[in-house]
Tab-separated table of C-alpha atoms in Angstrom:
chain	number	residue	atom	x	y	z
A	13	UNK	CA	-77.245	72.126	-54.329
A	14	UNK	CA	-78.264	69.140	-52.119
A	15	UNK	CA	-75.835	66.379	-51.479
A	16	UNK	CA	-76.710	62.814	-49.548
A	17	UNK	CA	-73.959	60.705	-48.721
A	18	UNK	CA	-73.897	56.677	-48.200
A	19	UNK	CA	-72.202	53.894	-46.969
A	20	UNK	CA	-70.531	53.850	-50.620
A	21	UNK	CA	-68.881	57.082	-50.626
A	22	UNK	CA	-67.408	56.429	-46.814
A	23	UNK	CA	-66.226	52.919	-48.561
A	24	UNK	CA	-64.578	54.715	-51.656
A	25	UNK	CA	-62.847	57.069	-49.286
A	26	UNK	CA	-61.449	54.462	-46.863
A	27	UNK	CA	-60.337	52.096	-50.051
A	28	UNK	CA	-58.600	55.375	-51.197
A	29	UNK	CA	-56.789	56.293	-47.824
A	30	UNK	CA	-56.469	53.170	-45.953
A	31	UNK	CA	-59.349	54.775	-43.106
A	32	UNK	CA	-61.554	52.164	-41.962
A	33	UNK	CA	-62.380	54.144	-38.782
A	34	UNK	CA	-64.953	52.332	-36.995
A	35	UNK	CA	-67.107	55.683	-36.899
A	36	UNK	CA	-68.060	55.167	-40.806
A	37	UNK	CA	-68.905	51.690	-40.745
A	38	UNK	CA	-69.707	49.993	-37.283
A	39	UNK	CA	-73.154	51.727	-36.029
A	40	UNK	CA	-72.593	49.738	-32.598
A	41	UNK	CA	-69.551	51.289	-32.119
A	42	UNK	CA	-71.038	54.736	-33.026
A	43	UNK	CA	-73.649	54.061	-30.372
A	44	UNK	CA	-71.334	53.318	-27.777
A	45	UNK	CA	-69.798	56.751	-28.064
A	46	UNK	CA	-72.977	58.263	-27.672
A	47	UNK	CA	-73.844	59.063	-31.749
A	48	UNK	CA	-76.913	57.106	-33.639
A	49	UNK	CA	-75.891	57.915	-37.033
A	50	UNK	CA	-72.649	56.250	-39.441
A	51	UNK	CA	-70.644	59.493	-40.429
A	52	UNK	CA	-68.416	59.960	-43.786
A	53	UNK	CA	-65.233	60.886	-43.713
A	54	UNK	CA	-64.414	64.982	-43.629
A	55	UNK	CA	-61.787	64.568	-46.380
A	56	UNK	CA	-64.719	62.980	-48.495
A	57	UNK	CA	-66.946	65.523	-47.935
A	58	UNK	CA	-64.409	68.040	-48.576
A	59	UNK	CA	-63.634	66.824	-51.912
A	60	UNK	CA	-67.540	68.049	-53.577
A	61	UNK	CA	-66.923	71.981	-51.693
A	62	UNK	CA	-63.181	71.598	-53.457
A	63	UNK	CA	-64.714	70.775	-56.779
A	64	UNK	CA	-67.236	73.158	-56.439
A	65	UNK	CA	-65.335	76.186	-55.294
A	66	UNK	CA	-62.723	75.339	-57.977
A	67	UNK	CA	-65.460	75.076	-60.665
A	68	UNK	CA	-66.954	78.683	-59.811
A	69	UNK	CA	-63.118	79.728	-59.847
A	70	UNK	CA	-62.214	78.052	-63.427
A	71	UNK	CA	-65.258	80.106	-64.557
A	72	UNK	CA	-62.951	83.003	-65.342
A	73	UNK	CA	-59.559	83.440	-66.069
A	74	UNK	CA	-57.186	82.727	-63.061
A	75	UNK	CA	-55.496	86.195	-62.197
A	76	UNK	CA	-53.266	84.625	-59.524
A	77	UNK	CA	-50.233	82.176	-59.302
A	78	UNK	CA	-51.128	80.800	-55.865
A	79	UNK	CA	-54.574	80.060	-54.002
A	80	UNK	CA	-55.655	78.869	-50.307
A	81	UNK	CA	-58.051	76.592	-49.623
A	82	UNK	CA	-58.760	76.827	-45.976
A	83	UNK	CA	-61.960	74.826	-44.040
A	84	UNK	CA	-62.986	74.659	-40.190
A	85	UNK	CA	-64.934	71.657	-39.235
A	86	UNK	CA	-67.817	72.076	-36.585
A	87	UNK	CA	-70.059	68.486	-36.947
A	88	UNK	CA	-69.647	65.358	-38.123
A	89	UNK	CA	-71.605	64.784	-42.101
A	90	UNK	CA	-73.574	62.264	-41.624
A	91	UNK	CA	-74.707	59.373	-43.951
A	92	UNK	CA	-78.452	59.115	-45.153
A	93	UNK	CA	-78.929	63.095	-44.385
A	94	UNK	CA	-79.568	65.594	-47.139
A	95	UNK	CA	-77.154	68.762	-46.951
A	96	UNK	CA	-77.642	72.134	-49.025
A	97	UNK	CA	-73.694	73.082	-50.133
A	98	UNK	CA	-74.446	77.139	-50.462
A	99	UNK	CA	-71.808	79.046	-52.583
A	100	UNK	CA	-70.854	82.583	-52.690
A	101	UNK	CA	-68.395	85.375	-54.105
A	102	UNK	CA	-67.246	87.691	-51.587
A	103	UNK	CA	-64.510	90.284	-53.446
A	104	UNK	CA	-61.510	87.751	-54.440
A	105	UNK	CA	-63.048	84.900	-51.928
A	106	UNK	CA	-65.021	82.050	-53.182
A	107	UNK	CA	-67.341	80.889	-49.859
A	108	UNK	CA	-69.099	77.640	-49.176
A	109	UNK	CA	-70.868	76.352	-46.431
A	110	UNK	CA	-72.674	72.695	-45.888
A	111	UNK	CA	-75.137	72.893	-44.161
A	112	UNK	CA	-78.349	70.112	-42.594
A	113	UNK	CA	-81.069	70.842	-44.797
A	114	UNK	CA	-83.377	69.745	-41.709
A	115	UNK	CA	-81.774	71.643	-39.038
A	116	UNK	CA	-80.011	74.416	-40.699
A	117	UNK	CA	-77.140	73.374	-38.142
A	118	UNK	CA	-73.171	74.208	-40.049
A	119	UNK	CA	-71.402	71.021	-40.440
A	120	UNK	CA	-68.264	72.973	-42.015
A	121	UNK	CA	-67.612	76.236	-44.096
A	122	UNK	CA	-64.283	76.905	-46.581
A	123	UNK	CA	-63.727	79.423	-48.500
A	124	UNK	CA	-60.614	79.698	-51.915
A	125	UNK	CA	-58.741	82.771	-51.928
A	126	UNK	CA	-55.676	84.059	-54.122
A	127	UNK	CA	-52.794	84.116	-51.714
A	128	UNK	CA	-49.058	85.104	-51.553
A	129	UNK	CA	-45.991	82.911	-53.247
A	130	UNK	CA	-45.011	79.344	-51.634
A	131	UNK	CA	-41.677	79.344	-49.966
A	132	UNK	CA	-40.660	75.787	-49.322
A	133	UNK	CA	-38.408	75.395	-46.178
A	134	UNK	CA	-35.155	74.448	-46.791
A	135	UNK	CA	-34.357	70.583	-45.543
A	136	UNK	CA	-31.788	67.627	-45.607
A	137	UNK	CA	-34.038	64.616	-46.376
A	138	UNK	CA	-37.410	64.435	-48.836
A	139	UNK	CA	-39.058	61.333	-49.924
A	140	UNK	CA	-40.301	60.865	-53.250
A	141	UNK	CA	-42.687	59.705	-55.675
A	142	UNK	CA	-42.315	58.781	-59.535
A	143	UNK	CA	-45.088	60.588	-61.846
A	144	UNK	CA	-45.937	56.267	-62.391
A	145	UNK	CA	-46.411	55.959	-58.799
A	146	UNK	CA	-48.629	59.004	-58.524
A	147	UNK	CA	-50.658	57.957	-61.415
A	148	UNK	CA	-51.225	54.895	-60.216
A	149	UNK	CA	-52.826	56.346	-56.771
A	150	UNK	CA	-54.899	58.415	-58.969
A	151	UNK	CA	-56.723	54.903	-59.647
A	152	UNK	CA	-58.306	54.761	-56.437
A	153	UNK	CA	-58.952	57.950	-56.076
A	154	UNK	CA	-63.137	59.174	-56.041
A	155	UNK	CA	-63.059	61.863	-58.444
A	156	UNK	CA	-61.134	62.118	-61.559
A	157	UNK	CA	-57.816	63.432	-61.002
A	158	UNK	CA	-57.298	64.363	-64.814
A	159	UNK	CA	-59.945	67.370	-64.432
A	160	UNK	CA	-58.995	71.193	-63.778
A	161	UNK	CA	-61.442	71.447	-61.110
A	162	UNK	CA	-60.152	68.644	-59.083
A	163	UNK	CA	-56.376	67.641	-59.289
A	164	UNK	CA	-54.975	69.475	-56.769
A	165	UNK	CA	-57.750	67.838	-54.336
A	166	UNK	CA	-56.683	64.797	-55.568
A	167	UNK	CA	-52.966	65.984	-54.378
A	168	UNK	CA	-54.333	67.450	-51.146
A	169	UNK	CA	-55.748	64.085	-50.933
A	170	UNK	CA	-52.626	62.398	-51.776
A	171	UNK	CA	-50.349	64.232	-49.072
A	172	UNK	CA	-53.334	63.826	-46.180
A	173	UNK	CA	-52.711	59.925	-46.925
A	174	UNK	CA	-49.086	59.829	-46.834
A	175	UNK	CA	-49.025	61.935	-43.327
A	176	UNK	CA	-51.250	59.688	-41.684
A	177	UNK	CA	-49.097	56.838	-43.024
A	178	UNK	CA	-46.624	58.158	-42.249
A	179	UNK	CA	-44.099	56.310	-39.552
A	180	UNK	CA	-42.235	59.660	-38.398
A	181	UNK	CA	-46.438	60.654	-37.722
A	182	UNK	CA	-47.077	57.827	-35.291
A	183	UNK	CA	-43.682	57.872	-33.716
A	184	UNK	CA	-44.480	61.709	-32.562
A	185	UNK	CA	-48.073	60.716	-31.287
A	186	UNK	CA	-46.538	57.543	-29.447
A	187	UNK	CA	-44.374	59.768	-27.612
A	188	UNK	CA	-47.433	61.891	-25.695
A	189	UNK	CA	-49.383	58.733	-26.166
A	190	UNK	CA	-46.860	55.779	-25.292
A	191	UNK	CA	-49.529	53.266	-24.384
A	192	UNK	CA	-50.904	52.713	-28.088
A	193	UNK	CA	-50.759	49.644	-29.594
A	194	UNK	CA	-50.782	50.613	-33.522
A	195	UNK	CA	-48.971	50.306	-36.326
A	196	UNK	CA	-50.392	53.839	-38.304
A	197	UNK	CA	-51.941	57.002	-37.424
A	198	UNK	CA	-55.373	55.491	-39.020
A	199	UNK	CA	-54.907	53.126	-36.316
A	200	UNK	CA	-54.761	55.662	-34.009
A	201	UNK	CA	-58.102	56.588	-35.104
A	202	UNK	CA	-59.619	53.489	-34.618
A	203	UNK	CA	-58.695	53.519	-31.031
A	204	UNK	CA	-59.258	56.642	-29.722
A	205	UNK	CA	-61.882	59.460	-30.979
A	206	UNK	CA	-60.122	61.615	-32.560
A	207	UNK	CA	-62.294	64.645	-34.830
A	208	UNK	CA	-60.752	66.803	-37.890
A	209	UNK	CA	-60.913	70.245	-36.418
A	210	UNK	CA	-59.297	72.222	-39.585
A	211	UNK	CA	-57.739	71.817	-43.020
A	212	UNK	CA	-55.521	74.187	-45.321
A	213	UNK	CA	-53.885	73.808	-48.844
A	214	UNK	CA	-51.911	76.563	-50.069
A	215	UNK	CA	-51.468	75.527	-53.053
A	216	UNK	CA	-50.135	76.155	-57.050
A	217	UNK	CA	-52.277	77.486	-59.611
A	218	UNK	CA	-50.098	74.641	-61.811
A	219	UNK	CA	-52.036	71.697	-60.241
A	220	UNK	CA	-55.226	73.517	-61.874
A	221	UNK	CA	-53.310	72.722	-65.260
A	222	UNK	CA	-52.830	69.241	-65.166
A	223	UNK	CA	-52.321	68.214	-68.248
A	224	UNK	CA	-49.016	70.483	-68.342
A	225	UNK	CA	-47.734	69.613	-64.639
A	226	UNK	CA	-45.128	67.117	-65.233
A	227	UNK	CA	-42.736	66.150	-67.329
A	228	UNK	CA	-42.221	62.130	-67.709
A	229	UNK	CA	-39.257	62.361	-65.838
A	230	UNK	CA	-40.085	63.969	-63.127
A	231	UNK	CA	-40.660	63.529	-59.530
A	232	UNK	CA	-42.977	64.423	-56.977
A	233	UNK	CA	-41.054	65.433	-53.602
A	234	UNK	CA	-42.324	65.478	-50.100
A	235	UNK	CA	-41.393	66.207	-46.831
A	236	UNK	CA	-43.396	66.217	-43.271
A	237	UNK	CA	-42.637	68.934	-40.869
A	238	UNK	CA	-42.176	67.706	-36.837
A	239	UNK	CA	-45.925	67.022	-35.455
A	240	UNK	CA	-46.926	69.851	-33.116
A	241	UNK	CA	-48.627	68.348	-29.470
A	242	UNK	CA	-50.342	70.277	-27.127
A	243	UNK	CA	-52.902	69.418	-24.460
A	244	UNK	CA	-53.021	66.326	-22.127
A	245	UNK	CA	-54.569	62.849	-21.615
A	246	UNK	CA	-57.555	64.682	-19.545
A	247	UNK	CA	-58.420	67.299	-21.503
A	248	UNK	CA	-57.446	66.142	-24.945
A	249	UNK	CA	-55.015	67.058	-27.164
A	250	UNK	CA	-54.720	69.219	-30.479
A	251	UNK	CA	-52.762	68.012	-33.022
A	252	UNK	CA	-51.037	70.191	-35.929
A	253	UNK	CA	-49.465	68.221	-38.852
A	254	UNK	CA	-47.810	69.940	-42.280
A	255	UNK	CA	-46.806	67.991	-45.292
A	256	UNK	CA	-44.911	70.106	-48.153
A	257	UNK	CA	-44.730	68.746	-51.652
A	258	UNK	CA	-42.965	69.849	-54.932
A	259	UNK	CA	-41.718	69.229	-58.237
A	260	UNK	CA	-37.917	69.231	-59.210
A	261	UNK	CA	-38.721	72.838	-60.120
A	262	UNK	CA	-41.876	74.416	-58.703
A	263	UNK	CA	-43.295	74.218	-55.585
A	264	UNK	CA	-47.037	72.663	-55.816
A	265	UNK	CA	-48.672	72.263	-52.295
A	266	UNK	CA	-48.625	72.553	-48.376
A	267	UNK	CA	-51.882	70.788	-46.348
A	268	UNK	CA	-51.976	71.814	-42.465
A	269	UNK	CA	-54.259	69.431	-40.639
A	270	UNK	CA	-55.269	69.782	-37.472
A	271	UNK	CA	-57.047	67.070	-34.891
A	272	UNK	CA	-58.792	66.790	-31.697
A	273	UNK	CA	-58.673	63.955	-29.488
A	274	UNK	CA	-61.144	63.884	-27.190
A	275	UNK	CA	-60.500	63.104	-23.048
A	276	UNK	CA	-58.601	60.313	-22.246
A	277	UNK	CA	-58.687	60.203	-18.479
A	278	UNK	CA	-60.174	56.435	-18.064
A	279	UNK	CA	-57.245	55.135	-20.460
């Protein structure tokens, strides 16, 4: 399968999750960090290997009540480039790989696997969504967040947005980084380079039901844990965020994200 992203797909993204990063859009700023070439987002990308994983899983009956999705991110995808996504089954693991179809080079490889029972950690304060207010994100969303194969990306979507959004997420950044002048963690992005090194969603086997998920009057609860920081201004520094999400009564996803700034000696 060979996919080609554009200018349009980065714009859909960014209209989706508020991330105009500079890299996507401004080739002049791209050349000025040393790249020739506008990039779309990871999280965009991701979305066609979550569909397609999920479709070759939907293929049989689910056996399992609980799956991971789990990616590590080597290259930037870049826009106007043709890429062959290659599928396969190994035992219970669905693999896929995207990879240049000129150089043969990895730009990032995931695989969906069954995997154990989610345990949400007990806390004193979630925030929360009504089912309205989650439908109405679906609106913006580039896929279609009604089908089997690709709700729960639209959720995994839906929790990366609100932790980069997220106030409590700048606050911990702003503490190793004290000097920033932003108002969001997409901000953040636009000032310093900053690359998605990893992604994981354990997730639900319910969000591959959709159409039974929620009842009218329910809610969709969320809670971030604390930011984890390591590194320094001169060599960079590796960020680990985790956003946990649930129903009133079933637990539905957790997405780990981790970043890499790059050096930041000359700032």
């Amino acid at each position: 399968m060979i996919l080609n992203y554009t200018l349009r797909d980065a714009e859909e993204w960014a209209a989706f999750s508020g991330d105009y990063n500079p890299i996507h859009f401004d080739l002049q700023h791209v050349r000025k960090m040393g790249g020739d070439q506008l990039s779309v987002h990871g999280m965009r990308a991701m979305l066609d290997m979550k569909h397609h994983l999920s479709t070759v899983l939907l293929a049989t009956p689910l056996e399992h009540s609980f799956y991971v999705f789990s990616t590590r991110m080597r290259r930037p995808v870049l826009c106007q480039t043709p890429y062959h996504l290659q599928m396969m089954i190994n035992g219970k693991q669905i693999i896929g790989e995207l990879r240049d179809c000129a150089t043969q080079e990895s730009c990032f490889n995931s695989k969906l696997a069954p995997a154990r029972s989610l345990e949400m950690m007990a806390c004193d304060h979630e925030d929360v969504l009504t089912v309205n207010e989650v439908m109405a994100l679906c609106q913006a969303f580039p896929g279609q967040a009604s089908d089997a194969t690709q709700a729960w990306s639209f959720f995994d979507a839906l929790l990366f947005q609100l932790l980069v959004k997220s106030p409590e997420t700048l606050a911990a950044l702003t503490t190793a980084l004290p000097e920033l002048q932003a108002a969001t963690l997409i901000e953040v992005f636009a000032q310093i380079p900053v690359v998605q090194t990893h992604h994981e969603t354990h997730f639900s086997a319910r969000l591959l039901n959709p159409a039974t998920l929620f009842a009218p009057e329910d809610r969709l609860y969320y809670r971030i844990q604390p930011m984890l920081i390591i590194g320094n201004k001169s060599s960079g520094f590796v960020l680990r965020m985790v956003i946990e999400a649930r129903t009133q009564w079933h637990p539905l996803l957790v997405t780990s994200v981790t970043l890499k700034t790059w050096p930041m000696a000359d700032r």
